[in-house]
Amino acid sequence: VVPSPDVVQAAADRLSLHLGVVAAASFTGYIRALDAAVRNSPRPANQILSRPDLTEALSYSLRVAHGHTATLIQQAWQHGGGDPESIYRHAALSGAAGALNELRGQIDGIVREELGTPAPDPAHRIQQAVSDAVTKVVTRMRMSLESAAGASHTEAVIAEGRQLQQQGQHVMKVWRSRLSRRTCRWCRELDGVMIPLDDDFPHGDPVALEQSRTRRVATPAGVRRYRRSMGQPIILTHPPRVWLGRLPGPKRHPRCECWLELHILTEAGPPPAPLRSEEPAERMYVRASDIAELPEPQYMGLMAFLRAATHELGQVLRRLKGL
Ligand SMILES: [Zn+2]
């Protein structure tokens, strides 16, 4: 059973907060030790950075933070209901680990820069800068966790759709967005878009910013779409890059509140009648009598499928025309 998107979101929020606290706390001991070292013996940066007690303290902090992060991301993934062997789960874990690994180099740079600057109280500035760097890395890891929860839920929804498809149902997937004030332009455009289960949602190449001609907001619809007032130039920003170059469903970007739903077009009718032997196998047209002979559920199913396909085509055309 696929969990509801609200439950997944609530679990991700809770785990993300928890990650923020424990991952940051993993570094307090190291930051204190570094501060004491700089205050007590303000030697050249090289000597501070190569002190075995400090390098060991940093390695320990990184290990502890990594352990917490991996555990909490796994939990977020489990809440989403996705396949534990998914590449998206591995991507979230390695994304978080990558963010952590950068911290060592960042701290190195901070200590060298601050000790090389002839300003008073380098210890205080180092402590501030290192704390800020930790906060930034922790924020990135929290985003990895939140993305993992969303990707896991999307996977679970698609897996459920495949099951229904195997049972003979016509299943499409639909992008849903909260459409709150926080919803970005990209998610707003995807809201309600319905596509086949195995397709990617349109995620767009970077927008070529048009230099030759500035388009301006000219209609009330434009005011809502671009959130600028009448007559202001329209600024198209680049869409956020998608995870692993694909967009099978939400999330579109960090802090995205969208989710995926299935749309079951109809129960499948009886299997299509085999071609009568006297009919040429490659008949390319459909006669009115063929349609009249269709069983009612199959006819309704085809009509619903056509409506969905037309809707999708309409969305594509609207995007192409920039509407
Ligand atoms: Zn979104």
Short mmCIF file of C-alpha atoms and ligand atoms in Angstrom, two decimals:
data_model
loop_
_atom_site.label_atom_id
_atom_site.label_comp_id
_atom_site.label_asym_id
_atom_site.label_seq_id
_atom_site.Cartn_x
_atom_site.Cartn_y
_atom_site.Cartn_z
CA VAL A 1 0.00 0.00 0.00
CA VAL A 2 1.42 3.37 -1.02
CA PRO A 3 1.51 5.84 1.87
CA SER A 4 -0.29 9.14 1.43
CA PRO A 5 1.92 12.03 0.29
CA ASP A 6 1.03 14.01 3.41
CA VAL A 7 2.26 11.23 5.67
CA VAL A 8 5.51 10.96 3.69
CA GLN A 9 5.98 14.74 3.79
CA ALA A 10 5.34 14.87 7.55
CA ALA A 11 7.82 12.06 8.18
CA ALA A 12 10.41 13.75 5.95
CA ASP A 13 9.96 17.07 7.78
CA ARG A 14 10.40 15.38 11.16
CA LEU A 15 13.47 13.38 10.06
CA SER A 16 14.96 16.44 8.37
CA LEU A 17 14.67 18.50 11.56
CA HIS A 18 16.21 15.64 13.50
CA LEU A 19 19.07 15.42 10.99
CA GLY A 20 19.66 19.16 11.33
CA VAL A 21 20.11 18.84 15.09
CA VAL A 22 22.23 15.68 15.27
CA ALA A 23 24.45 16.42 12.29
CA ALA A 24 25.26 19.92 13.55
CA ALA A 25 25.88 18.56 17.05
CA SER A 26 28.42 16.10 15.62
CA PHE A 27 30.76 19.04 15.00
CA THR A 28 30.50 20.97 18.28
CA GLY A 29 33.39 19.06 19.87
CA TYR A 30 35.66 19.65 16.89
CA ILE A 31 34.75 23.33 16.61
CA ARG A 32 35.53 23.82 20.32
CA ALA A 33 38.86 22.01 19.99
CA LEU A 34 39.82 24.05 16.92
CA ASP A 35 38.88 27.26 18.72
CA ALA A 36 41.02 26.35 21.74
CA ALA A 37 43.96 25.42 19.50
CA VAL A 38 43.87 28.76 17.64
CA ARG A 39 43.49 30.77 20.86
CA ASN A 40 46.23 28.96 22.82
CA SER A 41 48.88 28.74 20.15
CA PRO A 42 48.22 30.95 17.13
CA ARG A 43 50.81 29.20 14.97
CA PRO A 44 50.84 29.13 11.18
CA ALA A 45 47.80 27.54 9.64
CA ASN A 46 49.79 24.53 8.43
CA GLN A 47 50.76 23.56 11.95
CA ILE A 48 47.21 23.93 13.29
CA LEU A 49 45.72 21.99 10.41
CA SER A 50 48.17 19.11 10.71
CA ARG A 51 47.77 18.62 14.49
CA PRO A 52 46.88 14.93 14.93
CA ASP A 53 44.34 15.61 17.71
CA LEU A 54 42.46 18.07 15.48
CA THR A 55 42.51 15.95 12.32
CA GLU A 56 41.34 12.97 14.38
CA ALA A 57 38.55 15.06 15.97
CA LEU A 58 37.39 16.21 12.52
CA SER A 59 37.44 12.67 11.11
CA TYR A 60 35.42 11.50 14.08
CA SER A 61 32.85 14.32 13.61
CA LEU A 62 32.52 13.49 9.91
CA ARG A 63 32.05 9.79 10.67
CA VAL A 64 29.36 10.47 13.29
CA ALA A 65 27.54 12.96 11.07
CA HIS A 66 27.69 10.54 8.15
CA GLY A 67 26.29 7.71 10.27
CA HIS A 68 23.31 9.81 11.42
CA THR A 69 22.68 11.07 7.89
CA ALA A 70 22.73 7.61 6.30
CA THR A 71 20.36 6.23 8.95
CA LEU A 72 17.89 9.09 8.65
CA ILE A 73 17.92 9.08 4.83
CA GLN A 74 17.21 5.33 4.87
CA GLN A 75 14.28 5.98 7.22
CA ALA A 76 12.95 8.77 4.99
CA TRP A 77 13.21 6.43 2.01
CA GLN A 78 11.35 3.67 3.86
CA HIS A 79 8.52 6.08 4.74
CA GLY A 80 8.15 6.88 1.04
CA GLY A 81 7.54 3.22 0.19
CA GLY A 82 10.06 3.00 -2.70
CA ASP A 83 12.27 0.08 -3.69
CA PRO A 84 15.24 -0.17 -1.26
CA GLU A 85 17.54 -1.01 -4.20
CA SER A 86 16.59 2.12 -6.15
CA ILE A 87 19.30 4.21 -7.79
CA TYR A 88 17.55 7.27 -6.36
CA ARG A 89 18.10 6.05 -2.83
CA HIS A 90 21.79 5.49 -3.59
CA ALA A 91 21.98 8.92 -5.23
CA ALA A 92 20.53 10.60 -2.12
CA LEU A 93 23.02 8.80 0.13
CA SER A 94 26.02 9.64 -2.03
CA GLY A 95 24.81 13.23 -2.46
CA ALA A 96 24.76 13.69 1.30
CA ALA A 97 28.14 11.98 1.70
CA GLY A 98 29.58 14.22 -1.03
CA ALA A 99 28.38 17.35 0.78
CA LEU A 100 30.07 16.13 3.98
CA ASN A 101 33.33 15.33 2.21
CA GLU A 102 33.63 18.90 0.99
CA LEU A 103 33.66 20.16 4.55
CA ARG A 104 37.27 19.13 5.19
CA GLY A 105 38.54 21.27 2.31
CA GLN A 106 36.32 24.16 3.32
CA ILE A 107 37.63 24.17 6.89
CA ASP A 108 41.17 24.01 5.54
CA GLY A 109 40.50 27.10 3.41
CA ILE A 110 38.85 28.99 6.26
CA VAL A 111 41.74 28.44 8.70
CA ARG A 112 44.36 29.41 6.11
CA GLU A 113 42.49 32.53 5.08
CA GLU A 114 41.67 33.80 8.56
CA LEU A 115 45.14 33.13 10.00
CA GLY A 116 46.65 34.85 6.98
CA THR A 117 44.53 37.97 7.47
CA PRO A 118 46.04 40.61 9.78
CA ALA A 119 42.83 41.25 11.75
CA PRO A 120 42.18 40.82 15.47
CA ASP A 121 40.58 37.74 16.98
CA PRO A 122 41.07 35.15 14.22
CA ALA A 123 39.75 32.43 16.56
CA HIS A 124 36.34 34.04 16.71
CA ARG A 125 36.18 34.52 12.93
CA ILE A 126 37.29 30.92 12.34
CA GLN A 127 34.66 29.61 14.74
CA GLN A 128 31.95 31.64 12.98
CA ALA A 129 33.02 30.64 9.48
CA VAL A 130 33.38 26.94 10.33
CA SER A 131 29.95 26.94 12.03
CA ASP A 132 28.45 28.57 8.92
CA ALA A 133 30.10 25.99 6.66
CA VAL A 134 28.72 23.17 8.83
CA THR A 135 25.24 24.73 8.71
CA LYS A 136 25.38 24.92 4.91
CA VAL A 137 26.49 21.31 4.56
CA VAL A 138 23.79 20.17 6.99
CA THR A 139 21.18 22.09 4.96
CA ARG A 140 22.32 20.29 1.81
CA MET A 141 22.07 16.93 3.57
CA ARG A 142 18.57 17.79 4.79
CA MET A 143 17.62 18.58 1.19
CA SER A 144 19.00 15.19 0.11
CA LEU A 145 16.83 13.56 2.76
CA GLU A 146 13.70 15.46 1.69
CA SER A 147 14.35 14.68 -1.98
CA ALA A 148 14.84 11.02 -1.08
CA ALA A 149 11.46 10.85 0.65
CA GLY A 150 9.73 12.42 -2.36
CA ALA A 151 11.55 10.24 -4.91
CA SER A 152 10.74 7.17 -2.85
CA HIS A 153 7.03 8.03 -2.81
CA THR A 154 7.07 8.67 -6.56
CA GLU A 155 8.67 5.25 -7.07
CA ALA A 156 6.07 3.57 -4.90
CA VAL A 157 3.23 5.23 -6.84
CA ILE A 158 4.73 4.17 -10.19
CA ALA A 159 5.22 0.61 -8.90
CA GLU A 160 1.57 0.49 -7.87
CA GLY A 161 0.61 1.79 -11.32
CA ARG A 162 2.60 -0.98 -13.00
CA GLN A 163 0.78 -3.56 -10.91
CA LEU A 164 -2.58 -2.16 -11.94
CA GLN A 165 -1.41 -2.13 -15.54
CA GLN A 166 -0.52 -5.81 -15.32
CA GLN A 167 -4.04 -6.43 -14.10
CA GLY A 168 -5.24 -4.88 -17.36
CA GLN A 169 -6.10 -1.34 -16.27
CA HIS A 170 -5.25 1.79 -18.26
CA VAL A 171 -3.13 3.81 -15.84
CA MET A 172 -1.61 7.26 -16.29
CA LYS A 173 0.37 9.32 -13.80
CA VAL A 174 -0.54 12.87 -12.84
CA TRP A 175 1.66 15.60 -11.35
CA ARG A 176 0.02 17.30 -8.40
CA SER A 177 1.13 20.58 -6.90
CA ARG A 178 -0.15 22.38 -3.82
CA LEU A 179 -0.35 25.61 -5.81
CA SER A 180 0.47 27.64 -2.73
CA ARG A 181 2.29 30.96 -2.78
CA ARG A 182 5.53 28.98 -2.39
CA THR A 183 4.91 26.90 -5.51
CA CYS A 184 7.46 27.75 -8.17
CA ARG A 185 6.69 28.46 -11.82
CA TRP A 186 8.06 25.08 -12.90
CA CYS A 187 5.85 23.07 -10.58
CA ARG A 188 2.87 25.31 -11.32
CA GLU A 189 3.18 24.40 -15.00
CA LEU A 190 3.41 20.71 -14.24
CA ASP A 191 0.32 20.64 -12.04
CA GLY A 192 -2.30 18.38 -13.59
CA VAL A 193 -0.06 17.15 -16.41
CA MET A 194 -0.93 13.52 -17.13
CA ILE A 195 1.51 11.20 -18.89
CA PRO A 196 2.09 7.44 -19.30
CA LEU A 197 3.69 5.68 -16.32
CA ASP A 198 7.13 5.18 -17.83
CA ASP A 199 7.52 8.63 -19.39
CA ASP A 200 9.37 11.60 -17.94
CA PHE A 201 7.61 14.84 -17.20
CA PRO A 202 8.86 17.73 -19.33
CA HIS A 203 11.72 19.34 -17.44
CA GLY A 204 13.09 21.59 -20.11
CA ASP A 205 16.54 22.57 -21.16
CA PRO A 206 17.89 25.79 -19.74
CA VAL A 207 15.83 28.63 -21.11
CA ALA A 208 17.60 30.60 -23.80
CA LEU A 209 17.23 34.13 -22.54
CA GLU A 210 16.08 36.15 -25.47
CA GLN A 211 18.22 39.23 -25.96
CA SER A 212 16.75 40.66 -29.13
CA ARG A 213 13.28 41.41 -27.86
CA THR A 214 11.99 41.91 -24.34
CA ARG A 215 8.56 40.46 -23.77
CA ARG A 216 6.45 42.36 -21.30
CA VAL A 217 3.55 41.32 -19.13
CA ALA A 218 0.46 42.37 -21.08
CA THR A 219 -2.50 40.44 -19.66
CA PRO A 220 -3.98 39.62 -16.24
CA ALA A 221 -3.06 35.99 -16.93
CA GLY A 222 0.54 37.13 -17.47
CA VAL A 223 0.47 39.02 -14.16
CA ARG A 224 -0.46 35.78 -12.38
CA ARG A 225 1.92 33.62 -14.38
CA TYR A 226 5.06 35.70 -14.00
CA ARG A 227 4.07 37.34 -10.72
CA ARG A 228 5.06 40.76 -12.08
CA SER A 229 2.86 43.74 -12.70
CA MET A 230 1.49 44.88 -16.05
CA GLY A 231 4.14 46.22 -18.45
CA GLN A 232 7.11 44.76 -16.58
CA PRO A 233 9.63 42.71 -18.57
CA ILE A 234 9.19 38.94 -18.38
CA ILE A 235 12.23 37.24 -16.94
CA LEU A 236 12.55 33.57 -17.62
CA THR A 237 14.89 31.86 -15.22
CA HIS A 238 16.63 28.59 -15.92
CA PRO A 239 14.68 25.59 -14.69
CA PRO A 240 16.29 23.72 -11.81
CA ARG A 241 18.37 20.77 -12.96
CA VAL A 242 16.64 17.46 -12.43
CA TRP A 243 18.04 14.61 -10.42
CA LEU A 244 20.01 12.13 -12.56
CA GLY A 245 18.73 13.91 -15.67
CA ARG A 246 15.27 12.38 -15.42
CA LEU A 247 11.91 13.49 -14.07
CA PRO A 248 9.67 10.46 -13.55
CA GLY A 249 7.73 12.48 -10.98
CA PRO A 250 8.15 14.84 -8.03
CA LYS A 251 10.21 16.22 -6.55
CA ARG A 252 11.22 18.91 -8.96
CA HIS A 253 13.70 20.68 -6.66
CA PRO A 254 14.53 20.99 -2.95
CA ARG A 255 11.54 22.14 -0.87
CA CYS A 256 9.18 21.02 -3.65
CA GLU A 257 5.79 20.10 -2.20
CA CYS A 258 4.45 18.24 -5.21
CA TRP A 259 3.41 14.60 -5.35
CA LEU A 260 2.41 11.99 -7.88
CA GLU A 261 -1.01 10.42 -8.32
CA LEU A 262 -2.31 7.65 -10.50
CA HIS A 263 -5.20 8.18 -12.83
CA ILE A 264 -7.04 5.03 -13.79
CA LEU A 265 -8.79 5.69 -17.07
CA THR A 266 -11.24 2.84 -16.76
CA GLU A 267 -11.52 -0.86 -16.10
CA ALA A 268 -10.34 -2.67 -19.20
CA GLY A 269 -13.07 -4.15 -21.32
CA PRO A 270 -12.91 -7.71 -22.63
CA PRO A 271 -9.75 -8.43 -24.63
CA PRO A 272 -10.00 -7.17 -28.21
CA ALA A 273 -11.55 -9.69 -30.58
CA PRO A 274 -9.01 -11.46 -32.80
CA LEU A 275 -8.98 -10.34 -36.42
CA ARG A 276 -11.23 -12.39 -38.62
CA SER A 277 -9.16 -14.52 -40.98
CA GLU A 278 -10.54 -12.91 -44.15
CA GLU A 279 -9.47 -9.43 -42.98
CA PRO A 280 -6.06 -8.22 -44.17
CA ALA A 281 -3.87 -8.07 -41.07
CA GLU A 282 -2.51 -4.60 -41.83
CA ARG A 283 -5.84 -2.78 -42.07
CA MET A 284 -5.09 0.85 -41.39
CA TYR A 285 -8.55 2.33 -40.97
CA VAL A 286 -11.44 1.91 -38.57
CA ARG A 287 -15.01 1.62 -39.82
CA ALA A 288 -17.96 3.18 -38.04
CA SER A 289 -19.36 -0.34 -37.65
CA ASP A 290 -16.18 -1.36 -35.76
CA ILE A 291 -16.84 1.39 -33.26
CA ALA A 292 -20.51 0.50 -33.01
CA GLU A 293 -19.51 -3.10 -32.22
CA LEU A 294 -17.18 -2.09 -29.37
CA PRO A 295 -18.39 -3.19 -25.94
CA GLU A 296 -19.47 -0.18 -23.85
CA PRO A 297 -16.64 -0.39 -21.22
CA GLN A 298 -13.99 -0.66 -23.92
CA TYR A 299 -15.48 2.28 -25.82
CA MET A 300 -15.55 4.40 -22.65
CA GLY A 301 -11.98 3.38 -21.88
CA LEU A 302 -10.75 4.42 -25.31
CA MET A 303 -12.59 7.74 -25.08
CA ALA A 304 -11.03 8.44 -21.67
CA PHE A 305 -7.63 7.55 -23.07
CA LEU A 306 -8.15 9.89 -26.02
CA ARG A 307 -9.18 12.72 -23.70
CA ALA A 308 -6.03 12.16 -21.61
CA ALA A 309 -3.86 12.05 -24.73
CA THR A 310 -5.45 15.24 -26.07
CA HIS A 311 -4.92 16.93 -22.71
CA GLU A 312 -1.26 15.93 -22.77
CA LEU A 313 -0.83 17.11 -26.35
CA GLY A 314 -2.45 20.41 -25.38
CA GLN A 315 0.03 20.82 -22.53
CA VAL A 316 2.95 20.15 -24.86
CA LEU A 317 1.65 22.66 -27.43
CA ARG A 318 1.11 25.27 -24.72
CA ARG A 319 4.66 24.82 -23.55
CA LEU A 320 6.03 25.03 -27.06
CA LYS A 321 4.15 28.26 -27.66
CA GLY A 322 5.31 29.59 -24.30
CA LEU A 323 1.75 30.09 -23.05
ZN ZN B 1 7.00 21.16 -6.75
#
